[in-house]
mmCIF file of C-alpha atoms in Angstrom:
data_model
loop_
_atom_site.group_PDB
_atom_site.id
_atom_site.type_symbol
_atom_site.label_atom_id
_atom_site.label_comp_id
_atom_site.label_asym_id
_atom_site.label_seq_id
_atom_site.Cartn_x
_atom_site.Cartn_y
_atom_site.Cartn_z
ATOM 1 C CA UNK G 735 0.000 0.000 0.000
ATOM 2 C CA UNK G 736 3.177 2.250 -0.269
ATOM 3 C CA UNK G 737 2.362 3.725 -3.378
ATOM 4 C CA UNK G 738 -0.972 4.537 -2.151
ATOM 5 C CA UNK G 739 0.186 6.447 0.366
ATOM 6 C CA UNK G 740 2.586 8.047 -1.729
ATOM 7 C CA UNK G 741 -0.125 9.909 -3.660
ATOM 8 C CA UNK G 742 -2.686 10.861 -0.955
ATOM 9 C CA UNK G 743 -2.917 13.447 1.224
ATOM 10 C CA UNK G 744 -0.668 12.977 4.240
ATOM 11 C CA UNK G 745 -4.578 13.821 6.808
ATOM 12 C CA UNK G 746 -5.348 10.364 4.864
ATOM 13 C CA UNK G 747 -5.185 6.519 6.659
ATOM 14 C CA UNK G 748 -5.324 4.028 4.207
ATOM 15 C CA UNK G 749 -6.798 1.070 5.872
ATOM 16 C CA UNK G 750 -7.246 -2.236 3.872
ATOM 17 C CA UNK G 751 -10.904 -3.551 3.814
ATOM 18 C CA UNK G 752 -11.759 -7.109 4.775
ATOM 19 C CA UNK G 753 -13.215 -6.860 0.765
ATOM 20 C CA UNK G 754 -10.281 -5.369 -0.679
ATOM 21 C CA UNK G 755 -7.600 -7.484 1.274
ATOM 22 C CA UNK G 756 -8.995 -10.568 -0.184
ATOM 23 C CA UNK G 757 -9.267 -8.947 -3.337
ATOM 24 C CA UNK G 758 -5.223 -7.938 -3.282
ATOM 25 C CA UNK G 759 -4.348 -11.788 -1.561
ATOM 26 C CA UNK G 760 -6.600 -12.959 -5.176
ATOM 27 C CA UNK G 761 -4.527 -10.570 -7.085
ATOM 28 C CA UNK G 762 -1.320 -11.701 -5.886
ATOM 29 C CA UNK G 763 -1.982 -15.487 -6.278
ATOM 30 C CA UNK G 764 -2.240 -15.167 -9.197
ATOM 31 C CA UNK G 765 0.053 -15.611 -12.685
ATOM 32 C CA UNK G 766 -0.066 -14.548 -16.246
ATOM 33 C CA UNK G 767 -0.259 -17.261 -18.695
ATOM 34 C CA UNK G 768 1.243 -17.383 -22.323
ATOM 35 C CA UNK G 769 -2.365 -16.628 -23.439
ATOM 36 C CA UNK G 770 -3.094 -13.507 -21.617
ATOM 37 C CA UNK G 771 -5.811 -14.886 -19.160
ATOM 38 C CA UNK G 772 -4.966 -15.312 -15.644
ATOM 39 C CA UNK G 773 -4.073 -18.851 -14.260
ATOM 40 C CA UNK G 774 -4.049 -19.535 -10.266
ATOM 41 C CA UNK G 775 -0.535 -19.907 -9.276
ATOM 42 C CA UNK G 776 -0.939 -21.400 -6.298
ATOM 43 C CA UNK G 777 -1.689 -25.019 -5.340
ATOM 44 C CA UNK G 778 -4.883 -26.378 -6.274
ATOM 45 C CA UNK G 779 -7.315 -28.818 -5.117
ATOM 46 C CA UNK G 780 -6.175 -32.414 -5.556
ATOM 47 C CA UNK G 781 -8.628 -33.578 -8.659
ATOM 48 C CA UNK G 782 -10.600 -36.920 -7.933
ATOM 49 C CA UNK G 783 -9.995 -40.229 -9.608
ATOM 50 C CA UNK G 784 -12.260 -41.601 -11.828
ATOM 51 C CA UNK G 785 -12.604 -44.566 -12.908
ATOM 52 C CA UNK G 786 -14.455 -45.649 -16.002
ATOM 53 C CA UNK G 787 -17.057 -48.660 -15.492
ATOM 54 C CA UNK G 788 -18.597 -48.412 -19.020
ATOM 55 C CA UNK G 789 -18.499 -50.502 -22.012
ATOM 56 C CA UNK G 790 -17.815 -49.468 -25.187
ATOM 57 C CA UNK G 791 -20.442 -49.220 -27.451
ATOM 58 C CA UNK G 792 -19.178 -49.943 -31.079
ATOM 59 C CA UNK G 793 -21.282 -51.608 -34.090
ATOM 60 C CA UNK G 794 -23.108 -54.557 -33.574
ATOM 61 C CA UNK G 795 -21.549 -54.811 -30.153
ATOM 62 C CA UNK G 796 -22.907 -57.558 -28.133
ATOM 63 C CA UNK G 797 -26.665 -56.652 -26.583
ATOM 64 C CA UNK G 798 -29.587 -58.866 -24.723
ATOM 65 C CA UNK G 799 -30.939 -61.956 -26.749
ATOM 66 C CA UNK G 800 -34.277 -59.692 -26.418
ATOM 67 C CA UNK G 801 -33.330 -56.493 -27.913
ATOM 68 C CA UNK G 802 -31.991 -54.893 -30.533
ATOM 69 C CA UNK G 803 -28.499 -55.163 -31.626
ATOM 70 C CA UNK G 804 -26.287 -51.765 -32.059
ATOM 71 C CA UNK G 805 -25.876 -50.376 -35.217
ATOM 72 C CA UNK G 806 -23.755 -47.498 -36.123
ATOM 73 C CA UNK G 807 -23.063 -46.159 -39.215
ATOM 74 C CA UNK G 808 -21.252 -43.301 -40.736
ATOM 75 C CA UNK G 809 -23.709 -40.380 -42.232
ATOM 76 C CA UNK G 810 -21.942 -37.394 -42.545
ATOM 77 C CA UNK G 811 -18.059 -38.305 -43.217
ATOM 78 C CA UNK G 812 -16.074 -34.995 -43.832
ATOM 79 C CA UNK G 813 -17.746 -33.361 -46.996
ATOM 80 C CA UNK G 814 -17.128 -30.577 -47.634
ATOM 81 C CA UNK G 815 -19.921 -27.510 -46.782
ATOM 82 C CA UNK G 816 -19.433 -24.093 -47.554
ATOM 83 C CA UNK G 817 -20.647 -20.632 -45.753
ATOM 84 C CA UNK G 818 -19.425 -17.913 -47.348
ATOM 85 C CA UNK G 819 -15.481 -18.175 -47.939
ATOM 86 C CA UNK G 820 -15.332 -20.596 -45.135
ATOM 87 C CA UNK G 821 -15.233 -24.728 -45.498
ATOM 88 C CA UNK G 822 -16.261 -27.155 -42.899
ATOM 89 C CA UNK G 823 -15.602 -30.500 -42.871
ATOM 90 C CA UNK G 824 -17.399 -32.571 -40.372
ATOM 91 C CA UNK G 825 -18.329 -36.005 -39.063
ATOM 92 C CA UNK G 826 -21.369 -37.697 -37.504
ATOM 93 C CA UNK G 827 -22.836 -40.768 -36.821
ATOM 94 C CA UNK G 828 -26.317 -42.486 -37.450
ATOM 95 C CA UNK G 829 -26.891 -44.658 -33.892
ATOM 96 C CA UNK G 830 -29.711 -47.570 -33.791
ATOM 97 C CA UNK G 831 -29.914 -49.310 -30.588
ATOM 98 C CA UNK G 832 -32.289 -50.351 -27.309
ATOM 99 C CA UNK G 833 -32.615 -48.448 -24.764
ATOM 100 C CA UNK G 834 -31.075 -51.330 -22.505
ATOM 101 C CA UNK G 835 -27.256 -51.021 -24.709
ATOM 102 C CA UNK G 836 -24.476 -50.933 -23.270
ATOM 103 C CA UNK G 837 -23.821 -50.234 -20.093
ATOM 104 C CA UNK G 838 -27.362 -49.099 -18.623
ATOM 105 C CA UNK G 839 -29.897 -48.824 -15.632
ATOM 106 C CA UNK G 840 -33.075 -50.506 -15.913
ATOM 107 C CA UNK G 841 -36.385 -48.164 -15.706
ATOM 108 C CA UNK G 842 -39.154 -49.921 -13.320
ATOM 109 C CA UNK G 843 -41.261 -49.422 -16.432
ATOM 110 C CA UNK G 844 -39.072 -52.962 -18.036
ATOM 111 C CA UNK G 845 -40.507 -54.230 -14.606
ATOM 112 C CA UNK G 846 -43.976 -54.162 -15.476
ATOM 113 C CA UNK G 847 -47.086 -51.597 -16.600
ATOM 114 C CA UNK G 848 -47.607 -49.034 -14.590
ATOM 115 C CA UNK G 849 -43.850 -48.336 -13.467
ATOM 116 C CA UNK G 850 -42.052 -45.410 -13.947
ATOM 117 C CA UNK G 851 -40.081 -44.421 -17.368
ATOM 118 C CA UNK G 852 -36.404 -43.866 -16.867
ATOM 119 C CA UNK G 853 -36.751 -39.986 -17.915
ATOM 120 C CA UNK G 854 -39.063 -39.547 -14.177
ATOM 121 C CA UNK G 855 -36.230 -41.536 -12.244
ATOM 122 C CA UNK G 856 -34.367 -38.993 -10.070
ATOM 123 C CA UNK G 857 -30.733 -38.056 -10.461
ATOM 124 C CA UNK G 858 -29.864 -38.572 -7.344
ATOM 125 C CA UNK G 859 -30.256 -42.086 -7.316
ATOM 126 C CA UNK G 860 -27.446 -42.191 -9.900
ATOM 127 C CA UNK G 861 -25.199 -40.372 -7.452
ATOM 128 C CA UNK G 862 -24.460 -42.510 -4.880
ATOM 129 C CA UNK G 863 -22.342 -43.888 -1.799
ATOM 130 C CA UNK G 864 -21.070 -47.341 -3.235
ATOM 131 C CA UNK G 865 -18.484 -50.196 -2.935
ATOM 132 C CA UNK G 866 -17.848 -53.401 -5.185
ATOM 133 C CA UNK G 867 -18.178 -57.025 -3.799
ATOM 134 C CA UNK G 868 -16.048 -59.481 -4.403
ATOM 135 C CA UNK G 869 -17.883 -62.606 -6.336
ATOM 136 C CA UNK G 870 -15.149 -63.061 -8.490
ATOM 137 C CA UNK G 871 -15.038 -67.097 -7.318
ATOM 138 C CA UNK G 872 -18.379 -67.947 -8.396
ATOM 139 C CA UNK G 873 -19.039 -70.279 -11.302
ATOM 140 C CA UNK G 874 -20.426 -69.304 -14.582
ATOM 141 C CA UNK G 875 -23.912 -69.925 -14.820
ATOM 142 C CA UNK G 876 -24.063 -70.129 -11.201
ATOM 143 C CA UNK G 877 -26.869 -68.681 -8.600
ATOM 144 C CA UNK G 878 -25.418 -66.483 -5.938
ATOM 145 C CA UNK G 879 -26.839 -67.492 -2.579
ATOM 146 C CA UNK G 880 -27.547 -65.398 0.596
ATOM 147 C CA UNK G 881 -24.915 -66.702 2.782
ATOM 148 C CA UNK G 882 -22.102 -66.304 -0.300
ATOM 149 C CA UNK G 883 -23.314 -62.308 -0.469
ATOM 150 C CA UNK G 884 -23.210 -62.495 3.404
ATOM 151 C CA UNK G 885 -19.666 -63.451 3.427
ATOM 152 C CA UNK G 886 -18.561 -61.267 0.684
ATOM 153 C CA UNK G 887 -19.677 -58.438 2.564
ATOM 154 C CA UNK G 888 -18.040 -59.474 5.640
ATOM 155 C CA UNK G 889 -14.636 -60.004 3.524
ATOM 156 C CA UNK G 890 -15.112 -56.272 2.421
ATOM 157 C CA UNK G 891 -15.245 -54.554 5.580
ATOM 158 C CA UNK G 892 -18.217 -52.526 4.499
ATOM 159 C CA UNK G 893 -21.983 -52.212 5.535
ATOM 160 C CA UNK G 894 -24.951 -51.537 3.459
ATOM 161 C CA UNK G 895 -26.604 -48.313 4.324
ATOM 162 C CA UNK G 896 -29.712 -47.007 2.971
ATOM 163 C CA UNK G 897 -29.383 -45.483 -0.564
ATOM 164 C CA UNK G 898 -26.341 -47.349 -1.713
ATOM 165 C CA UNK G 899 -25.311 -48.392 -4.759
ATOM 166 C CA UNK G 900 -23.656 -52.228 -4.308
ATOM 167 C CA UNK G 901 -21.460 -53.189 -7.612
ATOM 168 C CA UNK G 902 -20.782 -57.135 -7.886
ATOM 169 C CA UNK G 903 -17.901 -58.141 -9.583
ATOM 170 C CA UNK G 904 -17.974 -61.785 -10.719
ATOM 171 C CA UNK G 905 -15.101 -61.425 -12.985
ATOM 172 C CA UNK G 906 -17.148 -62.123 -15.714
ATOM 173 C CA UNK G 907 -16.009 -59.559 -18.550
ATOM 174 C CA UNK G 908 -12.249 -61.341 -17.744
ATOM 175 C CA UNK G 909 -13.761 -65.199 -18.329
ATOM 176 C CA UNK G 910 -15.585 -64.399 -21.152
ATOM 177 C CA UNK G 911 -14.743 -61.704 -23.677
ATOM 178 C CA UNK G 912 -17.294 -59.999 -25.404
ATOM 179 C CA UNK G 913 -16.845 -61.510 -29.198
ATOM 180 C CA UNK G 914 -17.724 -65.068 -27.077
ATOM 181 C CA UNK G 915 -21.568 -65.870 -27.970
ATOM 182 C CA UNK G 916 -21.206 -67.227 -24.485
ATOM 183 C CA UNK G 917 -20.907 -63.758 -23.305
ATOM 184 C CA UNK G 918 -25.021 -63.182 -23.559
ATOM 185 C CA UNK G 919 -26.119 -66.940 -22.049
ATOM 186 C CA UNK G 920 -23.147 -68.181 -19.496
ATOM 187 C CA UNK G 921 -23.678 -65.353 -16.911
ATOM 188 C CA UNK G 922 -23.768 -65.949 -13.092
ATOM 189 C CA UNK G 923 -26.157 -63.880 -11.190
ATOM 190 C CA UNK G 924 -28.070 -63.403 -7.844
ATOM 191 C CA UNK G 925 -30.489 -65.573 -6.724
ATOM 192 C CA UNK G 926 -33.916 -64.731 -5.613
ATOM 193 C CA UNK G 927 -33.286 -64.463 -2.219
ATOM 194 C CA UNK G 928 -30.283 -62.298 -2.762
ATOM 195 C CA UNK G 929 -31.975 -59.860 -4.574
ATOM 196 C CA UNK G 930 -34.634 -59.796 -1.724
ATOM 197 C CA UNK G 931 -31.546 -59.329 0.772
ATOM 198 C CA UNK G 932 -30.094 -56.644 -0.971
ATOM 199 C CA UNK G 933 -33.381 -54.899 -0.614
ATOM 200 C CA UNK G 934 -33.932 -55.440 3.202
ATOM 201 C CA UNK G 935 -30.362 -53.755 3.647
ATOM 202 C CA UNK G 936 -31.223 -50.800 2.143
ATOM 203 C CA UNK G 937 -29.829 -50.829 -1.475
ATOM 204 C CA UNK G 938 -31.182 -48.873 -3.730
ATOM 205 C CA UNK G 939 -29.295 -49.887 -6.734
ATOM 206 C CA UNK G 940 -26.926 -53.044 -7.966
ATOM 207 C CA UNK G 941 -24.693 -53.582 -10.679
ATOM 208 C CA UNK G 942 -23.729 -56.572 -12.678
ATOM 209 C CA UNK G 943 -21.202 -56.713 -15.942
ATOM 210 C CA UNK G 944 -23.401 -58.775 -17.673
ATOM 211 C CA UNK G 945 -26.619 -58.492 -19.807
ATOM 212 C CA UNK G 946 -28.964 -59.528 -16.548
ATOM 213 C CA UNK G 947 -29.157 -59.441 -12.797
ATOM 214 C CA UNK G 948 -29.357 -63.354 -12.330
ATOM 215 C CA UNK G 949 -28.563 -66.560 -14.830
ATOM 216 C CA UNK G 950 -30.548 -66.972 -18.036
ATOM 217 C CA UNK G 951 -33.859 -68.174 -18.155
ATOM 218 C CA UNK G 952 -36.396 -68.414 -14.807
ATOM 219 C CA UNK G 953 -34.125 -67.190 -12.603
ATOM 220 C CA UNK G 954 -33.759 -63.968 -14.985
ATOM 221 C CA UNK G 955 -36.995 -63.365 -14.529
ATOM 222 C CA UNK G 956 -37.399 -63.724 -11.126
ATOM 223 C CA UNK G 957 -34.483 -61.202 -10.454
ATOM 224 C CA UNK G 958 -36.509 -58.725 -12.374
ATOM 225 C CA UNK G 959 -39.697 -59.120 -10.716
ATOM 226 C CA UNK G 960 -38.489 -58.714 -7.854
ATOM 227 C CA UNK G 961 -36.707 -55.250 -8.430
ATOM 228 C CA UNK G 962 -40.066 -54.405 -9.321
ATOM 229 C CA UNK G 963 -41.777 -55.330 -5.949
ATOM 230 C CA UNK G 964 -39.024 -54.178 -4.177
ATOM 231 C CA UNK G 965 -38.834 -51.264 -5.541
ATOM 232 C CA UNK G 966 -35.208 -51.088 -6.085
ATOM 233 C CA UNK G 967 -33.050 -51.727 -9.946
ATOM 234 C CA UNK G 968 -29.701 -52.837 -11.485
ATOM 235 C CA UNK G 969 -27.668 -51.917 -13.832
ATOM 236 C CA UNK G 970 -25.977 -54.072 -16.682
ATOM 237 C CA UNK G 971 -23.381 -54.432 -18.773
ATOM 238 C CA UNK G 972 -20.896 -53.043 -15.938
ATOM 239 C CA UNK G 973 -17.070 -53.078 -17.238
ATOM 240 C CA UNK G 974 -13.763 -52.516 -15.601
ATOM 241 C CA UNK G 975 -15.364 -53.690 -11.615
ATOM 242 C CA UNK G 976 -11.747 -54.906 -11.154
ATOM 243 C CA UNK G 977 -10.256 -51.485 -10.793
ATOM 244 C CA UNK G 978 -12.953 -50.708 -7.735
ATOM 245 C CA UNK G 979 -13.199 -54.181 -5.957
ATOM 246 C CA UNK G 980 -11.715 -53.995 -2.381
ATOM 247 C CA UNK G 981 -10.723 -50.533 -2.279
ATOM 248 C CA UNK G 982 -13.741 -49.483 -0.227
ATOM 249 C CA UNK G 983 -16.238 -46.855 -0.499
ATOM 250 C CA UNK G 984 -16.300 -44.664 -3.513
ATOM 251 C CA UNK G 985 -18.885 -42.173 -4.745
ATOM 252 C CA UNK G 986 -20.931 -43.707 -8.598
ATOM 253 C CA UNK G 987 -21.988 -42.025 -10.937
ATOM 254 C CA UNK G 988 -24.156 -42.892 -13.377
ATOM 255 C CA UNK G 989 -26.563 -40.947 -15.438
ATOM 256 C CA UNK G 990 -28.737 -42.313 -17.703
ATOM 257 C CA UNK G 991 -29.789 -40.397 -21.145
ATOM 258 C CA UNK G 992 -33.215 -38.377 -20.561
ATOM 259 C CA UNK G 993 -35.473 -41.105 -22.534
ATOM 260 C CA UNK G 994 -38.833 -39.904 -22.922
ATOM 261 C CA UNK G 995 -41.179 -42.465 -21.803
ATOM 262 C CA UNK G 996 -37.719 -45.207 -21.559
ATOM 263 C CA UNK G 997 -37.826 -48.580 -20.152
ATOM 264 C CA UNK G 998 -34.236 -48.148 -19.550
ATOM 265 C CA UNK G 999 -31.461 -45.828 -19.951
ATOM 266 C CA UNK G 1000 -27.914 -45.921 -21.710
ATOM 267 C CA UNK G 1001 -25.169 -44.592 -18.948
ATOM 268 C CA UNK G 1002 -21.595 -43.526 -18.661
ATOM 269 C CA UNK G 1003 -21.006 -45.050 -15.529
ATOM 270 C CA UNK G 1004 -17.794 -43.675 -13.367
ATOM 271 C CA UNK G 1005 -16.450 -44.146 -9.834
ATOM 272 C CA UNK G 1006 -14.734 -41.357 -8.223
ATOM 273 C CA UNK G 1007 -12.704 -41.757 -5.543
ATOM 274 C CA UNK G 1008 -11.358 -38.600 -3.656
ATOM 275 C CA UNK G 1009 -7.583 -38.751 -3.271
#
């Protein structure tokens, strides 16, 4: 504040204001970049790591036995348009797919009539508290019993609390690879009574890497019906559960696309963990 003083009259106290002090401490932490716009100098907040979840959607990727497959298809590749003196050359993409590809969160509309569509779902409850379980042991095919869920969430050191989102990793996306036909029939999967135990504990959302919640066939269905009593929904076609399995509580999220009147809803699906 020398300078100030400098020019004022000598009857004048220049006393920095709460306002102004912070405005000088912002001023001074502050650097010039290459650019000509201002850059904080100091250090920053640590960023969070995320950690990707999805698949990848890519033509004719694999999808449910009872939907759809994915197409995609080039439409606008790089010819030229012309405004004026000025060229563009762009790119885009024709998409054809259910609203259950990829990596997505099942609306309790697919439950039954009557149940909400995935665009009335709130966001919240694809922003979550969540952890990974460790089923990585069970067999393809296989039904996942209370007492195995039990034990794999004693092993993790974690408790379900109300609103969670509980990820299952059964290893499945490493066993069988995508390009594998077995990859939409060989899936393990939760039993009924599983699903029913998530439930009681609170969750408010599971995850599974493949296409459904429980093996092919009866016990599919079940699994399904049950979300829809309970209440409660899953997402499939999880990727990548390997990366978040034992390392304890991390925040998902998981948006689904704003579907008008959707049974279901394709999702980028990320865990961030704060470091």
């Amino acid at each position: 504040m020398d300078h100030l003083r400098a020019v004022l009259p000598r009857a004048v106290t220049v006393r920095p204001q709460p306002r102004l002090s912070r405005q000088i401490g912002a001023f001074l932490t502050t650097s010039q970049s290459p650019s000509g716009t201002r850059t904080n100098a100091t250090a920053t907040t640590p960023k969070p790591k995320l950690i990707d979840l999805s698949r990848e959607l890519y033509h004719r990727s694999p999808a449910h036995p009872f939907h759809p497959p994915v197409c995609i298809t080039p439409w606008d590749t790089h010819q030229p348009k012309k405004a004026g003196n000025t060229i563009l050359r762009s790119a885009s993409y024709a998409l054809s797919m259910s609203d259950h590809a990829g990596t997505h969160v099942d609306a309790p509309k697919h439950f039954g009539p009557g149940g909400k569509s995935i665009d009335q779902i709130p966001l919240e409850d694809f922003y979550t508290s969540a952890f990974c379980l460790d089923l990585s042991h069970v067999a393809l095919g296989a039904s996942i019993s209370v007492a195995e869920m039990e034990d794999a969430l004693s092993r993790s050191g974690q408790e379900i609390r109300e609103g969670d989102t509980v990820l299952l990793y059964m290893a499945f996306n490493k066993r069988v690879p995508f390009e594998d036909p077995r990859w939409q029939h060989d899936f393990p999967g939760l039993s009924l009574e599983a699903v029913h135990w998530l439930a009681d504990r609170g969750c408010k959302v599971f995850g599974v890497e493949a296409v459904s919640p429980a093996p092919e066939g009866e016990l599919n269905f079940q699994a399904h019906n049950a979300c829809g009593e309970r209440g409660i929904t899953h997402i499939e076609g999880l990727d990548n559960l390997e990366s978040v399995v034992g390392k304890g509580r991390f925040r998902f999220i998981g948006f689904p696309l704003k579907i008008r009147e959707g049974s279901g809803g394709p999702m980028r699906a990320v865990a961030l963990f704060d470091e």
